[in-house]
Amino acid sequence: MSPILILFLSFFFLVILRVPIAHSLVLSSAFVIWLVGLSFDLIAQQMFHGLNSFTLLAVPFFLLAGQLLNVGLITDRLVRLAYAMVGWVRGGLAHINVVVSMIFAGMSGSSTADTAGVGAVMIPAMVKRGFDRRFTVAVTAASSTMGVIIPPSILMVIYGAAGGVSIGALFLAGAIPGMLIGLGQMAYCYYYAVQHDMAAEQRASLSEFWAALKAGFLPLLVPVIIIGGVLTGEFTATEAGMIACVYTVFLIFGIFRSAKWRSMPKVLTEAVVIYSQPLLAVAGAMVFGWLLAYFDAPAQVAELSGPVAKDPTLALLFICAVFIVLGTFMDGIPAIIIFMPIVQELVRTSGASDIHTGLVVVMTLALGLVTPPYGLCLLLASVIGNIKISEVMGQIVIFYALFLAIVLLIIFVPEIALFLPRLVMPQFVN
Amino acid sequence: MERFFRFNAALEQICGVAAALCLFVFTIIVAIDVFFRQVIATPLLWPSEISVSLFVWSVLLGAAVCTRRNSHLVVEILPSLPTRIDWLLRLLVDLLCLIFALLVLWTGVKQAWAGISRYTPMMGYPLWPFLVALPAAAVPMVLFSIERLVRGSPPGSAGGATAGEEGSAA
């Protein structure tokens, strides 16, 4: 049996036994290292090498930014703003849920922080207003997926760092598709509201609108700073994440005084515990990925996939299918690190755009956030909504189909993704 | 045994606080870096290596905390049942986690030892405080894994906490 096959089989075997992903990656690698007689020193070397990267610091920063927005009740301000913007549409609260997630996505790079923050406010509000619990939880989970598609995005940072692709261009590529998803979800919410006879909220008066805008203005500068800074090249994505954190700290402790300094140690500890899980898996994935490259897996996959490796659209459909399966079972961050060499090989042989490919990978992995058994946003939303995941599935499937349709649209019409990057930073598109 | 458990509880606290402190400090270091470059226009050289190193420390210490809390990312394909087989399976998983920690400790110590007379590429700092993060975090991981083996997983809990309880960065 080829070492590559043994590597994958032992990995999946361990994962099925419920060994943590990071541990499975290292243990299956260690097994193959022992089998073929390589040096075990590889383990520490590659784990250290994998973490020793400045770009990865963006993960804690964009996560911490999301946590801070929630602790400082900034999410409430965004809800108020969204209320004034779309509350008057039929099924008002559902639209507010989607719009708040869109804005939140522009401030934090994390979908789960989005579910936690927006869900805590919107799920009780929607249930109280008479929305079906299943629909409420589904909307909350599905709209959070925009967190990693609308810039900034932790997954795009990882993809850019692992694949040597411009993170700024990836961010730009995500903007239009992310908004398309938001609009698509709002269209379905409208249809649902008409079907179930859900009313609109009261239309905000001009003065109410003005007040909501004023309350939300300072937080809204966060996405402006992040995107502006990265696009002008003034600072890197990692630094933008830091600035988002520092600015949010300044807002919630200095200006709004909506959180207490005492809560800071808890926020920091919680953030570390959350980001150390996927990042330990990144360290493990480096060992695994090193072995894959050593045994020349990318070339073999490209060879095996025959005609798929020659045509950009076919290659993207193939990558999309593979990452749908991966996203269902594992975290997006290690999935990208492990399979990056294979994706790059397919990009090379098929001539697909690396930015277009990166966006498709990130979107497909975002889809995995709402599918069991490893759909983190769905899990979190159903915990907040106090409902079993199996009951939500009926509604989630609709959002899933909608999302998948948009991914396919983007695969077949690359311009949707590439229009903005081409316009602003043409030097990075091909 | 009780003393060992109490020691581990304290160790978990220390790891958590140290990891959070690392996060706090590297955030400030990156802020200083950007401030000096953008506002004062005097780029500094030292921040990048130090901040990345603190980040590595924070990830590994945080991972040690997750080992004791049993909150590492697990894929729940097999449903967890209150059966004997399930109990044996959990024992096996805990044993494998211990082997993982020992592997990291062993190769980490070797790497740190080999790096004792090496220096960082940019600033020429001694390399070992950077490399020692891996074995240093592996020690609590080993202790916590042994504790989990001795205690046996608490009844009703699966091989790991459900992913939703702790969440993920993405």
XYZ file of C-alpha atoms in Angstrom:
600
model
C 0.000 0.000 0.000
C 1.279 3.456 -0.818
C 2.363 5.577 2.155
C -0.091 8.307 1.101
C -2.980 5.899 1.373
C -1.805 4.632 4.763
C -1.468 8.220 5.933
C -5.034 9.108 4.974
C -6.574 5.845 6.130
C -4.924 5.978 9.551
C -5.930 9.628 9.897
C -9.586 8.927 9.130
C -9.535 5.857 11.355
C -8.293 7.920 14.312
C -10.796 10.701 13.607
C -13.648 8.193 13.584
C -12.447 6.865 16.945
C -12.967 10.471 18.160
C -9.289 11.259 18.593
C -9.006 15.079 18.300
C -8.106 16.279 14.792
C -4.742 17.782 15.752
C -3.734 14.589 17.549
C -4.941 12.396 14.675
C -2.850 14.367 12.202
C 0.319 13.940 14.243
C -0.299 10.321 15.234
C -1.054 9.166 11.688
C 2.044 11.033 10.488
C 4.115 9.432 13.260
C 2.839 6.015 12.187
C 3.965 6.585 8.589
C 7.270 8.113 9.739
C 7.906 4.950 11.742
C 6.770 2.714 8.882
C 9.087 4.157 6.249
C 11.909 4.919 8.669
C 12.031 8.712 8.532
C 13.200 10.767 11.516
C 10.670 11.533 14.255
C 12.366 14.926 14.625
C 10.115 15.991 11.768
C 7.212 16.238 14.199
C 8.605 18.997 16.386
C 10.278 20.700 13.423
C 7.152 20.952 11.308
C 4.817 21.779 14.214
C 7.054 24.648 15.240
C 7.589 25.749 11.659
C 3.825 25.734 11.064
C 3.049 28.061 13.951
C 6.071 30.296 13.530
C 4.352 32.669 11.109
C 3.415 36.304 11.534
C 0.410 35.957 9.220
C -1.195 33.433 11.571
C -1.445 36.136 14.234
C -4.424 37.375 12.240
C -6.415 34.414 13.591
C -6.335 35.528 17.243
C -6.831 39.161 16.263
C -9.895 38.701 14.082
C -11.356 36.303 16.634
C -10.662 38.639 19.542
C -12.242 41.523 17.595
C -15.451 39.492 17.322
C -15.408 38.615 21.028
C -14.840 42.246 21.969
C -17.743 43.419 19.798
C -19.974 40.992 21.696
C -18.655 41.818 25.169
C -18.966 45.542 24.517
C -22.560 45.186 23.300
C -21.600 46.692 19.945
C -23.763 43.981 18.399
C -26.799 45.652 20.003
C -25.945 48.908 18.271
C -25.653 47.113 14.957
C -29.062 45.499 15.523
C -30.547 48.928 16.125
C -29.007 50.187 12.910
C -30.235 47.175 10.936
C -33.686 47.667 12.490
C -33.851 51.167 11.058
C -32.570 49.938 7.685
C -34.655 46.846 6.976
C -37.104 46.443 9.870
C -39.950 47.772 7.735
C -39.677 44.917 5.224
C -42.066 42.009 5.713
C -40.540 39.527 8.160
C -38.504 42.424 9.567
C -36.570 40.632 12.304
C -35.336 37.911 9.936
C -33.960 40.582 7.596
C -32.375 42.343 10.536
C -30.698 39.066 11.486
C -29.157 38.758 8.010
C -28.119 42.414 7.743
C -26.489 42.436 11.188
C -24.501 39.363 10.196
C -23.365 41.134 7.032
C -22.138 44.147 9.008
C -20.596 41.927 11.691
C -18.821 39.972 8.932
C -17.128 43.192 7.887
C -15.736 43.693 11.385
C -14.713 40.221 12.490
C -13.192 37.395 10.520
C -14.967 34.691 12.420
C -18.336 33.096 11.749
C -18.761 31.544 15.182
C -18.303 34.909 16.912
C -21.053 36.127 14.592
C -23.410 33.290 15.584
C -22.684 33.795 19.261
C -23.148 37.562 19.244
C -26.015 37.959 16.799
C -27.742 34.767 17.977
C -27.791 35.859 21.611
C -29.658 39.030 20.652
C -31.747 37.962 17.667
C -32.893 34.421 18.504
C -34.839 35.371 21.652
C -36.188 38.477 19.897
C -37.409 36.528 16.867
C -38.972 33.759 18.940
C -40.750 36.355 21.060
C -42.065 38.000 17.908
C -43.667 34.689 16.861
C -41.104 33.322 14.405
C -40.799 29.552 14.254
C -37.822 28.417 16.351
C -36.541 26.168 13.547
C -36.533 28.998 11.017
C -34.992 31.389 13.546
C -32.069 29.104 14.332
C -31.542 28.303 10.641
C -31.432 31.986 9.634
C -28.994 32.788 12.422
C -26.617 29.947 11.558
C -26.816 30.423 7.789
C -26.294 34.175 7.868
C -23.194 33.746 10.072
C -21.421 31.929 7.240
C -20.939 35.348 5.661
C -18.456 36.009 8.481
C -15.701 34.183 6.626
C -16.745 35.307 3.139
C -17.241 39.047 3.545
C -13.816 40.526 4.365
C -11.996 40.295 6.698
C -11.872 36.527 6.907
C -9.724 34.191 8.972
C -9.994 31.456 6.342
C -8.814 33.818 3.596
C -5.817 34.826 5.716
C -4.920 31.158 6.158
C -5.428 30.458 2.456
C -3.363 33.464 1.433
C -0.573 32.581 3.842
C -0.463 28.892 2.944
C -0.780 29.409 -0.808
C 1.170 32.599 -1.304
C -1.919 34.396 -2.653
C -2.581 38.103 -2.035
C -4.820 38.352 1.027
C -6.033 41.799 -0.047
C -7.164 40.416 -3.413
C -8.908 37.495 -1.693
C -10.699 39.925 0.615
C -11.904 41.925 -2.381
C -13.005 38.774 -4.170
C -15.239 37.865 -1.216
C -17.135 41.152 -1.067
C -19.637 40.691 -3.928
C -20.263 36.950 -3.379
C -20.797 37.622 0.333
C -23.370 40.276 -0.396
C -25.045 38.005 -2.962
C -25.485 35.413 -0.235
C -26.950 38.030 2.102
C -29.392 39.240 -0.548
C -30.354 35.677 -1.458
C -31.065 34.908 2.178
C -33.154 38.048 2.523
C -35.147 37.048 -0.555
C -35.907 33.692 1.050
C -36.807 35.413 4.355
C -39.267 37.607 2.464
C -40.811 34.567 0.785
C -41.013 32.814 4.170
C -42.606 35.866 5.799
C -45.284 36.040 3.103
C -45.957 32.292 3.361
C -46.239 32.368 7.139
C -47.886 35.752 7.302
C -45.171 37.399 9.389
C -45.581 41.116 9.787
C -43.047 43.877 9.318
C -41.665 45.984 12.142
C -42.645 49.582 12.497
C -40.948 51.868 10.003
C -38.272 53.955 11.704
C -38.839 57.696 11.612
C -36.142 59.903 10.186
C -34.982 60.922 13.656
C -34.880 57.294 14.801
C -32.863 56.403 11.724
C -30.473 59.241 12.428
C -30.084 58.159 16.059
C -29.376 54.554 15.030
C -26.821 55.705 12.487
C -25.121 57.882 15.073
C -24.974 55.010 17.571
C -23.513 52.700 14.939
C -21.181 55.147 13.229
C -18.007 54.609 15.260
C -18.217 50.785 15.130
C -18.842 51.016 11.376
C -15.412 52.560 10.980
C -13.864 49.175 11.878
C -14.468 47.602 8.439
C -13.408 50.850 6.769
C -10.085 50.821 8.637
C -9.459 47.122 7.984
C -10.291 47.071 4.297
C -8.827 50.484 3.618
C -5.573 49.649 5.359
C -5.095 46.306 3.670
C -5.987 47.593 0.202
C -3.746 50.626 0.350
C -0.940 48.403 1.602
C -0.482 50.612 4.674
C -0.630 47.539 6.871
C -0.987 43.775 6.542
C -4.128 41.774 7.291
C -2.559 40.720 10.595
C -1.923 44.316 11.595
C -5.431 45.280 10.491
C -6.756 42.643 12.885
C -4.709 44.147 15.703
C -5.994 47.631 14.859
C -9.584 46.341 14.886
C -8.955 44.938 18.392
C -7.297 48.057 19.763
C -9.951 50.327 18.239
C -12.770 48.167 19.648
C -11.129 48.173 23.079
C -10.945 51.968 22.828
C -14.648 52.116 21.872
C -16.066 49.792 24.502
C -13.918 50.904 27.431
C -13.225 54.508 26.508
C -16.183 55.929 24.597
C -19.256 53.752 25.122
C -18.127 52.417 28.508
C -20.225 49.376 27.736
C -17.845 46.835 29.279
C -15.712 46.698 32.400
C -11.923 46.311 32.421
C -12.445 43.494 34.918
C -13.918 41.385 32.123
C -10.737 41.609 30.031
C -8.813 38.645 31.535
C -11.806 36.388 30.918
C -12.199 37.611 27.321
C -8.499 36.996 26.647
C -8.451 33.527 28.211
C -11.574 32.534 26.321
C -10.064 33.744 23.052
C -6.854 31.768 23.628
C -8.742 28.583 24.402
C -10.836 28.989 21.235
C -8.025 29.782 18.803
C -5.538 27.288 20.217
C -7.743 24.407 19.049
C -7.652 25.041 15.279
C -4.091 26.341 15.478
C -2.799 23.206 17.181
C -4.441 21.411 14.269
C -2.515 23.715 11.921
C 0.700 22.634 13.617
C -0.312 18.987 13.206
C -1.385 19.584 9.614
C 2.108 20.842 8.794
C 3.620 17.459 9.673
C 0.921 15.708 7.676
C 1.322 18.099 4.732
C 5.102 17.703 4.769
C 4.707 13.943 4.374
C 2.170 14.412 1.564
C 4.643 16.597 -0.289
C 7.487 14.164 0.476
C 5.552 11.317 -1.113
C 4.644 13.575 -4.039
C 0.898 13.435 -3.391
C -0.036 16.612 -5.337
C 1.343 15.297 -8.634
C -0.326 11.933 -8.078
C -3.697 13.515 -7.403
C -3.364 15.706 -10.476
C -2.489 12.643 -12.521
C -5.340 10.578 -11.110
C -7.897 13.304 -11.717
C -7.130 13.185 -15.452
C -9.230 15.624 -17.518
C -10.324 17.429 -14.353
C -6.806 18.769 -13.959
C -6.860 20.304 -17.434
C -9.992 22.456 -17.326
C -10.383 25.341 -14.833
C -14.133 24.913 -14.349
C -13.890 21.144 -13.896
C -10.979 21.587 -11.513
C -12.970 24.076 -9.439
C -16.002 21.786 -9.349
C -13.729 18.982 -8.180
C -12.105 21.153 -5.511
C -15.557 22.322 -4.434
C -16.800 18.738 -4.070
C -13.724 17.684 -2.088
C -13.961 20.649 0.276
C -17.689 20.136 0.830
C -16.847 16.696 2.215
C -13.859 18.020 4.194
C -15.813 20.966 5.592
C -18.490 18.616 6.818
C -16.022 16.684 8.951
C -13.250 19.015 9.947
C -12.280 22.556 10.742
C -11.592 24.792 7.754
C -8.165 25.955 8.904
C -6.383 22.558 9.009
C -8.318 21.494 5.890
C -6.735 24.358 3.957
C -3.226 23.667 5.281
C -3.358 19.937 4.533
C -4.772 20.185 1.034
C -3.142 23.415 -0.130
C -0.350 21.649 -2.085
C -2.934 19.579 -3.965
C -5.109 22.620 -4.672
C -2.062 24.515 -5.936
C -1.115 21.655 -8.223
C -4.635 21.607 -9.701
C -4.564 25.387 -10.118
C -1.262 25.059 -11.938
C -2.302 22.259 -14.279
C -5.761 23.639 -15.053
C -4.829 27.298 -15.347
C -7.585 28.438 -12.951
C -7.118 31.776 -11.180
C -5.648 31.267 -7.717
C -7.846 34.011 -6.255
C -10.992 32.544 -7.793
C -9.968 29.120 -6.471
C -9.248 30.538 -3.020
C -12.682 32.109 -2.846
C -14.381 28.871 -3.908
C -12.438 26.936 -1.253
C -13.345 29.426 1.479
C -17.016 29.543 0.450
C -17.256 25.773 0.312
C -15.691 25.463 3.751
C -18.150 28.084 5.039
C -20.920 25.771 3.868
C -19.488 23.183 6.241
C -20.238 25.527 9.136
C -23.942 24.728 8.883
C -23.802 20.975 8.258
C -23.642 18.340 10.993
C -21.683 16.661 12.465
C -19.142 19.464 12.419
C -21.261 22.532 11.658
C -20.034 24.890 14.361
C -22.452 27.736 13.565
C -25.413 25.387 13.456
C -24.366 23.744 16.738
C -23.942 27.086 18.432
C -27.215 28.534 17.105
C -29.192 25.470 18.133
C -27.676 25.641 21.624
C -28.735 29.310 21.906
C -32.168 28.523 20.434
C -32.521 25.502 22.715
C -33.589 23.152 19.951
C -32.255 19.886 18.524
C -30.194 20.086 15.340
C -32.306 17.412 13.668
C -35.366 19.657 13.980
C -33.615 22.553 12.236
C -32.451 20.467 9.269
C -35.616 21.070 7.227
C -34.958 24.808 7.173
C -31.174 24.558 6.932
C -31.460 22.505 3.738
C -33.115 25.461 1.994
C -30.349 27.850 3.016
C -27.807 25.191 2.046
C -29.269 24.854 -1.460
C -29.323 28.622 -1.855
C -25.689 28.883 -0.764
C -24.569 26.033 -3.011
C -26.351 27.626 -5.993
C -24.374 30.835 -5.424
C -21.079 28.893 -5.140
C -21.844 27.158 -8.452
C -22.774 30.475 -10.046
C -19.400 31.861 -8.976
C -17.566 28.804 -10.316
C -19.177 29.262 -13.730
C -19.003 33.070 -13.751
C -15.572 33.929 -12.310
C -16.149 37.625 -12.988
C -18.444 37.879 -9.935
C -15.442 37.128 -7.766
C -12.707 38.666 -9.888
C -14.369 41.942 -10.831
C -13.311 43.890 -7.719
C -9.766 42.467 -7.424
C -9.209 43.179 -11.110
C -10.475 46.712 -10.684
C -8.448 47.590 -7.585
C -5.362 45.364 -7.610
C -4.980 43.981 -11.147
C -1.344 43.059 -10.468
C -2.483 40.190 -8.226
C -5.060 38.644 -10.570
C -3.113 36.001 -12.538
C -4.070 10.959 43.543
C -6.139 13.822 44.944
C -2.969 15.868 45.261
C -2.038 15.135 41.648
C -5.486 16.315 40.508
C -5.228 19.473 42.591
C -1.760 20.139 41.195
C -3.138 19.734 37.670
C -6.016 22.099 38.367
C -3.534 24.745 39.496
C -1.316 24.021 36.505
C -4.272 24.495 34.150
C -4.953 27.878 35.757
C -1.319 28.903 35.336
C -1.253 27.793 31.676
C -4.482 29.699 30.976
C -3.271 32.901 32.605
C 0.138 32.662 30.923
C -1.460 32.067 27.510
C -3.821 35.034 27.944
C -0.894 37.171 29.040
C 1.019 36.168 25.896
C -1.990 37.193 23.765
C -2.210 40.534 25.569
C 1.502 41.256 25.212
C 1.846 40.279 21.547
C -1.188 42.418 20.680
C 0.551 45.383 22.289
C 3.853 44.572 20.585
C 2.210 44.490 17.160
C 0.497 47.790 18.046
C 3.868 49.328 18.964
C 5.315 48.000 15.711
C 2.596 49.606 13.585
C 2.694 52.842 15.586
C 6.431 53.259 15.126
C 6.293 52.477 11.434
C 3.181 54.452 10.465
C 3.127 57.355 12.894
C 6.741 57.971 13.847
C 8.083 56.540 10.563
C 10.861 54.669 12.373
C 10.383 50.974 11.622
C 11.446 48.695 14.465
C 13.081 45.348 13.885
C 12.588 43.495 17.162
C 8.773 43.215 17.325
C 8.123 40.576 14.665
C 10.222 37.739 16.108
C 9.113 38.430 19.682
C 5.422 38.717 18.836
C 5.415 35.513 16.768
C 7.191 33.682 19.570
C 4.639 34.839 22.155
C 1.902 33.748 19.755
C 3.430 30.253 19.524
C 3.625 30.081 23.316
C -0.006 31.188 23.656
C -1.259 28.577 21.163
C 0.624 25.716 22.814
C -0.261 26.698 26.388
C -3.877 27.193 25.295
C -3.778 23.734 23.724
C -2.573 22.325 27.055
C -5.571 23.936 28.782
C -7.844 22.350 26.154
C -6.336 18.948 26.932
C -7.475 19.136 30.558
C -10.854 20.625 29.635
C -11.210 17.951 26.970
C -12.248 20.591 24.461
C -10.040 19.774 21.480
C -11.739 19.630 18.097
C -13.318 16.227 17.724
C -15.462 14.912 14.893
C -18.545 13.195 16.247
C -19.313 10.557 13.675
C -19.806 7.750 16.183
C -22.546 8.549 18.646
C -21.357 8.250 22.234
C -23.245 5.572 24.132
C -23.092 4.635 27.783
C -21.782 1.175 26.960
C -18.694 -0.760 27.895
C -17.311 -0.563 24.357
C -17.712 3.173 24.419
C -15.834 3.307 27.714
C -13.004 1.215 26.255
C -12.956 3.450 23.203
C -12.600 6.542 25.371
C -9.776 4.894 27.237
C -8.055 4.204 23.918
C -8.512 7.824 22.810
C -7.038 9.085 26.098
C -4.114 6.720 25.657
C -3.539 7.978 22.097
C -3.654 11.572 23.367
C -0.983 10.656 25.913
C 1.176 9.169 23.153
C 0.710 12.391 21.168
C 1.851 14.485 24.142
C 4.863 12.225 24.721
C 5.838 12.418 21.039
C 5.679 16.216 21.138
C 7.661 16.264 24.377
C 10.357 13.912 23.134
C 10.894 15.485 19.697
C 10.432 18.966 21.191
C 13.164 18.436 23.778
C 15.501 17.146 21.083
C 14.775 20.144 18.881
C 15.256 22.646 21.711
C 18.498 20.912 22.739
C 19.795 21.048 19.184
C 18.912 24.731 19.023
C 20.768 25.673 22.192
C 23.626 27.298 20.326
C 21.527 28.674 17.439
C 20.201 32.188 16.968
C 17.151 33.766 15.324
C 17.729 34.859 11.710
C 16.726 38.512 12.068
C 17.737 39.761 15.486
C 20.188 37.082 16.510
C 18.339 36.252 19.728
C 19.115 32.833 21.223
C 16.741 30.389 19.591
C 16.038 28.096 22.521
C 13.442 30.262 24.342
C 11.450 30.087 21.102
C 11.883 26.342 20.602
C 11.311 25.405 24.218
C 7.605 26.372 23.910
C 6.819 22.991 22.367
C 8.262 20.756 25.111
C 7.233 23.221 27.835
C 3.604 22.972 26.793
C 3.933 19.228 26.232
C 4.694 18.664 29.935
C 1.248 19.806 31.143
C -0.287 17.962 28.164
C 1.349 14.737 29.376
C 0.204 15.339 32.973
C -3.351 16.207 31.896
C -3.533 13.157 29.628
C -2.434 10.928 32.511
C -5.084 12.510 34.710
C -7.733 11.789 32.089
C -6.576 8.184 31.863
C -6.634 7.755 35.638
C -9.990 9.413 36.123
C -11.613 7.846 33.087
C -13.804 10.251 31.138
C -16.641 11.627 33.211
C -19.847 9.664 32.634
C -22.054 10.884 29.837
C -19.342 12.914 28.137
C -18.155 11.917 24.706
C -14.504 11.563 23.685
C -14.405 15.327 23.526
C -16.696 18.200 24.283
C -19.083 18.856 21.429
C -17.500 21.322 19.118
C -20.204 23.900 19.738
C -19.341 24.288 23.377
C -15.980 25.808 22.694
C -16.369 26.975 19.140
C -13.608 27.581 16.682
C -11.819 30.538 15.259
C -13.453 30.245 11.872
